[in-house]
Short mmCIF file of C-alpha atoms in Angstrom, two decimals:
data_model
loop_
_atom_site.label_atom_id
_atom_site.label_comp_id
_atom_site.label_asym_id
_atom_site.label_seq_id
_atom_site.Cartn_x
_atom_site.Cartn_y
_atom_site.Cartn_z
CA GLY K 253 0.00 0.00 0.00
CA GLN K 254 0.90 3.64 -0.21
CA GLN K 255 3.49 4.81 2.32
CA VAL K 256 4.57 8.32 3.20
CA MET K 257 7.91 8.76 4.92
CA GLN K 258 9.00 11.92 6.66
CA ILE K 259 12.39 12.99 8.01
CA PRO K 260 13.76 13.99 10.40
CA GLN K 261 11.59 12.76 13.27
CA TYR K 262 12.85 15.48 15.60
CA GLN K 263 14.69 18.76 15.06
CA HIS K 264 15.90 21.26 17.61
CA VAL K 265 17.04 24.71 16.46
CA GLN K 266 18.02 28.00 17.96
CA GLU K 267 15.61 30.82 17.31
CA GLY K 268 16.53 32.48 14.03
CA GLU K 269 17.92 29.33 12.41
CA ASP K 270 16.28 27.70 9.41
CA PHE K 271 14.42 24.39 9.46
CA THR K 272 13.48 21.88 6.76
CA THR K 273 11.42 18.70 6.84
CA TYR K 274 11.22 16.25 3.95
CA CYS K 275 8.47 13.94 2.81
CA ASN K 276 8.73 11.01 0.39
CA SER K 277 5.99 8.79 -1.01
CA SER K 278 6.32 5.26 -2.33
CA THR K 279 3.83 6.10 -5.09
CA THR K 280 2.97 9.10 -7.26
CA LEU K 281 0.63 11.49 -5.48
CA SER K 282 -2.28 13.47 -6.82
CA ASN K 283 -1.66 16.11 -4.18
CA ILE K 284 0.17 16.60 -0.92
CA GLN K 285 -0.99 18.53 2.11
CA TRP K 286 0.86 19.91 5.11
CA TYR K 287 -0.51 20.20 8.63
CA LYS K 288 0.80 21.67 11.87
CA GLN K 289 -0.03 20.35 15.32
CA ARG K 290 0.82 22.48 18.33
CA PRO K 291 1.66 20.62 21.56
CA GLY K 292 -1.58 19.32 23.07
CA GLY K 293 -3.58 20.42 20.05
CA HIS K 294 -5.03 18.95 16.91
CA PRO K 295 -3.62 19.05 13.36
CA VAL K 296 -4.42 22.21 11.43
CA PHE K 297 -4.22 22.47 7.66
CA LEU K 298 -1.42 24.66 6.29
CA ILE K 299 -1.35 24.19 2.54
CA GLN K 300 -2.03 21.89 -0.41
CA LEU K 301 0.25 21.32 -3.42
CA VAL K 302 -1.17 19.81 -6.59
CA LYS K 303 1.09 20.60 -9.55
CA SER K 304 4.43 19.00 -10.41
CA GLY K 305 7.27 21.28 -9.30
CA GLU K 306 4.90 23.61 -7.45
CA VAL K 307 6.33 26.06 -4.92
CA LYS K 308 4.14 28.01 -2.50
CA LYS K 309 5.08 30.48 0.21
CA GLN K 310 3.33 31.56 3.37
CA LYS K 311 5.38 34.30 5.01
CA ARG K 312 8.48 32.46 6.34
CA LEU K 313 7.26 29.02 5.18
CA THR K 314 8.13 27.63 1.74
CA PHE K 315 6.52 24.45 0.44
CA GLN K 316 7.72 22.47 -2.57
CA PHE K 317 6.26 19.55 -4.52
CA GLY K 318 8.72 17.47 -6.51
CA GLU K 319 8.72 17.15 -10.28
CA ALA K 320 7.76 13.48 -10.07
CA LYS K 321 5.04 14.26 -7.48
CA LYS K 322 6.56 11.76 -5.04
CA ASN K 323 8.33 14.11 -2.65
CA SER K 324 7.80 17.40 -0.91
CA SER K 325 9.51 19.70 1.56
CA LEU K 326 8.64 22.41 4.04
CA HIS K 327 11.27 25.04 4.81
CA ILE K 328 10.95 27.61 7.58
CA THR K 329 13.25 30.62 7.43
CA ALA K 330 14.40 32.26 10.66
CA THR K 331 12.40 30.11 13.07
CA GLN K 332 10.49 31.68 15.92
CA THR K 333 9.23 30.12 19.16
CA THR K 334 5.74 30.22 17.69
CA ASP K 335 6.87 27.66 15.08
CA VAL K 336 7.13 24.95 17.75
CA GLY K 337 5.02 21.87 17.01
CA THR K 338 4.81 18.80 14.83
CA TYR K 339 4.61 19.19 11.07
CA PHE K 340 2.90 16.46 9.08
CA CYS K 341 2.81 15.85 5.38
CA ALA K 342 -0.13 13.88 4.02
CA GLY K 343 -0.30 12.39 0.56
CA GLN K 344 -3.26 11.39 -1.52
CA GLY K 345 -3.10 8.86 -4.32
CA GLN K 346 -6.08 8.77 -6.63
CA ALA K 347 -8.70 11.46 -6.27
CA GLY K 348 -11.20 10.65 -3.58
CA THR K 349 -8.98 8.22 -1.68
CA ALA K 350 -8.03 8.87 1.92
CA LEU K 351 -4.99 10.91 2.91
CA ILE K 352 -2.03 8.96 4.27
CA PHE K 353 0.02 10.87 6.83
CA GLY K 354 3.75 10.79 7.41
CA LYS K 355 4.95 10.28 10.98
CA GLY K 356 5.69 13.95 11.38
CA THR K 357 8.66 16.11 12.31
CA THR K 358 8.62 17.63 15.77
CA LEU K 359 10.30 21.02 15.88
CA SER K 360 11.54 22.58 19.09
CA VAL K 361 12.97 26.09 19.21
CA SER K 362 15.08 27.61 21.96
CA SER K 363 15.43 31.36 22.38
CA ASN C 125 -19.59 27.31 13.72
CA ALA C 126 -18.34 24.60 16.03
CA GLY C 127 -16.58 22.71 13.20
CA VAL C 128 -15.83 19.13 14.27
CA THR C 129 -16.93 18.16 17.78
CA GLN C 130 -15.70 15.03 19.51
CA THR C 131 -16.89 13.52 22.77
CA PRO C 132 -15.62 12.59 25.26
CA LYS C 133 -12.29 14.44 25.59
CA PHE C 134 -10.87 11.91 28.04
CA GLN C 135 -11.78 8.31 28.87
CA VAL C 136 -10.30 5.55 30.97
CA LEU C 137 -11.45 1.98 30.32
CA LYS C 138 -10.63 -1.39 31.74
CA THR C 139 -9.57 -4.15 29.39
CA GLY C 140 -12.64 -5.75 27.83
CA GLN C 141 -14.96 -2.80 28.30
CA SER C 142 -16.72 -1.27 25.34
CA MET C 143 -17.30 2.33 24.41
CA THR C 144 -18.31 4.59 21.56
CA LEU C 145 -16.53 7.77 20.55
CA GLN C 146 -18.86 10.34 19.06
CA CYS C 147 -18.07 12.83 16.30
CA ALA C 148 -20.25 15.45 14.67
CA GLN C 149 -19.52 18.14 12.07
CA ASP C 150 -21.61 21.14 11.13
CA MET C 151 -19.87 22.04 7.86
CA ASN C 152 -22.08 19.90 5.60
CA HIS C 153 -19.05 17.79 4.70
CA ASN C 154 -19.46 14.53 2.82
CA SER C 155 -16.40 12.70 4.10
CA MET C 156 -15.49 11.82 7.67
CA TYR C 157 -12.51 10.01 9.15
CA TRP C 158 -11.19 8.44 12.32
CA TYR C 159 -7.44 8.56 13.01
CA ARG C 160 -5.39 7.42 15.96
CA GLN C 161 -2.17 9.09 17.03
CA ASP C 162 0.55 7.30 18.96
CA PRO C 163 3.99 8.68 19.88
CA GLY C 164 6.36 8.35 16.94
CA MET C 165 3.68 6.79 14.73
CA GLY C 166 2.01 9.84 13.29
CA LEU C 167 -1.65 9.76 12.36
CA ARG C 168 -2.96 6.40 11.23
CA LEU C 169 -6.31 6.03 9.53
CA ILE C 170 -8.72 3.64 11.22
CA TYR C 171 -11.87 3.99 9.12
CA TYR C 172 -13.35 6.56 6.83
CA SER C 173 -16.69 7.36 5.25
CA ALA C 174 -16.57 9.00 1.85
CA SER C 175 -20.28 9.76 1.96
CA GLU C 176 -23.37 9.05 4.00
CA GLY C 177 -24.11 5.34 3.91
CA THR C 178 -20.57 4.17 3.07
CA THR C 179 -17.64 3.19 5.24
CA ASP C 180 -14.21 1.80 4.39
CA LYS C 181 -11.28 0.38 6.30
CA GLY C 182 -8.12 2.36 6.70
CA GLU C 183 -4.65 1.24 7.76
CA VAL C 184 -5.49 -0.05 11.26
CA PRO C 185 -9.17 -1.14 11.44
CA ASN C 186 -8.82 -4.24 13.63
CA GLY C 187 -10.68 -3.96 16.94
CA TYR C 188 -12.89 -1.10 15.79
CA ASN C 189 -16.27 -0.59 14.18
CA VAL C 190 -17.82 2.56 12.80
CA SER C 191 -21.27 3.90 12.02
CA ARG C 192 -22.10 6.81 9.74
CA LEU C 193 -25.34 7.68 11.45
CA ASN C 194 -26.20 10.53 9.09
CA LYS C 195 -24.29 13.17 7.16
CA ARG C 196 -23.26 14.97 10.36
CA GLU C 197 -22.27 12.10 12.63
CA PHE C 198 -19.62 9.37 12.49
CA SER C 199 -19.04 7.20 15.54
CA LEU C 200 -16.19 4.85 16.42
CA ARG C 201 -16.86 1.83 18.63
CA LEU C 202 -14.44 -0.31 20.59
CA GLU C 203 -16.27 -3.55 21.35
CA SER C 204 -13.69 -5.03 23.72
CA ALA C 205 -10.98 -2.52 24.58
CA ALA C 206 -7.35 -3.64 24.78
CA PRO C 207 -4.29 -1.82 26.21
CA SER C 208 -2.94 -1.55 22.64
CA GLN C 209 -5.86 0.78 21.89
CA THR C 210 -4.55 3.38 24.35
CA SER C 211 -4.11 6.37 22.08
CA VAL C 212 -5.36 9.80 21.10
CA TYR C 213 -8.24 9.55 18.64
CA PHE C 214 -9.03 12.28 16.16
CA CYS C 215 -12.12 12.64 14.05
CA ALA C 216 -11.88 14.71 10.88
CA SER C 217 -14.10 15.78 8.02
CA SER C 218 -13.62 17.11 4.51
CA GLY C 219 -15.75 18.59 1.77
CA GLN C 220 -17.04 16.95 -1.37
CA GLY C 221 -14.25 17.86 -3.77
CA ALA C 222 -11.77 15.26 -4.96
CA TRP C 223 -8.87 16.82 -3.04
CA GLU C 224 -10.10 18.45 0.10
CA LYS C 225 -8.33 19.52 3.28
CA LEU C 226 -9.20 17.91 6.57
CA PHE C 227 -10.75 19.67 9.53
CA PHE C 228 -9.92 17.90 12.80
CA GLY C 229 -11.74 17.68 16.08
CA SER C 230 -9.90 18.37 19.34
CA GLY C 231 -9.29 14.69 20.05
CA THR C 232 -10.15 12.03 22.62
CA GLN C 233 -7.43 10.76 24.92
CA LEU C 234 -8.22 7.12 25.70
CA SER C 235 -6.42 4.96 28.23
CA VAL C 236 -7.13 1.24 28.48
CA LEU C 237 -5.86 -0.33 31.69
#
C-alpha cells in the first residue's frame, strides 16, 4: 500500500535558524498537504500542493512539490518560538482516496 | 460554527470494556474520518466514510467498528478494549471535492488499563 515517509523525526534549532522537513511517497501522489499540530492540540491544515514542481510560500514558510510528485519539503526561514510543534505531510493517491500521513517532524525552538 | 466536535475528551477503560466515541460536524461535509495518534507513529487512519451510507477500512481497522449515522455524525466503537488501543483519537471531516483539506476535532485521549 501507499506509504509516506517523513524525516527527520525530531529537530531542535536556535531561534533564528532555518528548518526543513522532507516527505517522500512510495507512489505518485495526486496532491500533498501539510498540517501543523501544536503541543496538546489537533492538526491544522497549512497548505495543499497539486502541480508537479509547485512552490508556494506563506510568510516564512516555503513548500515544494517534486517534479515526479513523489516528494515534498517544508522550509521555515528564521524560526520563531511560535513555530514549535509537529509538522505532518499527508499524501493522496487517486482522487477521492483517503490521505495517508507521514509520521511527522517535531520542531523545538530555543530562544 | 463549532466545526468538528468530539466527545468525550478523556476516557479511561478497563480491558474488555466497550465504548463509543462520538463525532459530529456542522460544515455539511461529505467525508469523515477516524485517526489514531501514537507517539512516533504519526496519524494512522482507522476507518473513513466518503459519503453518508458508506464506510471503508483504513490502515489499522482491527478492533474497531464505525457507524455513519447521518451526514453529520460518524461514531467509532471499541467492542472489547485492549491496552494496545490506548491512544489519542481524532475525528476529521472534509468537503465533497476530490482533493479536500481535513478539519480535525480536538481529540479524545483514551487509556485502556
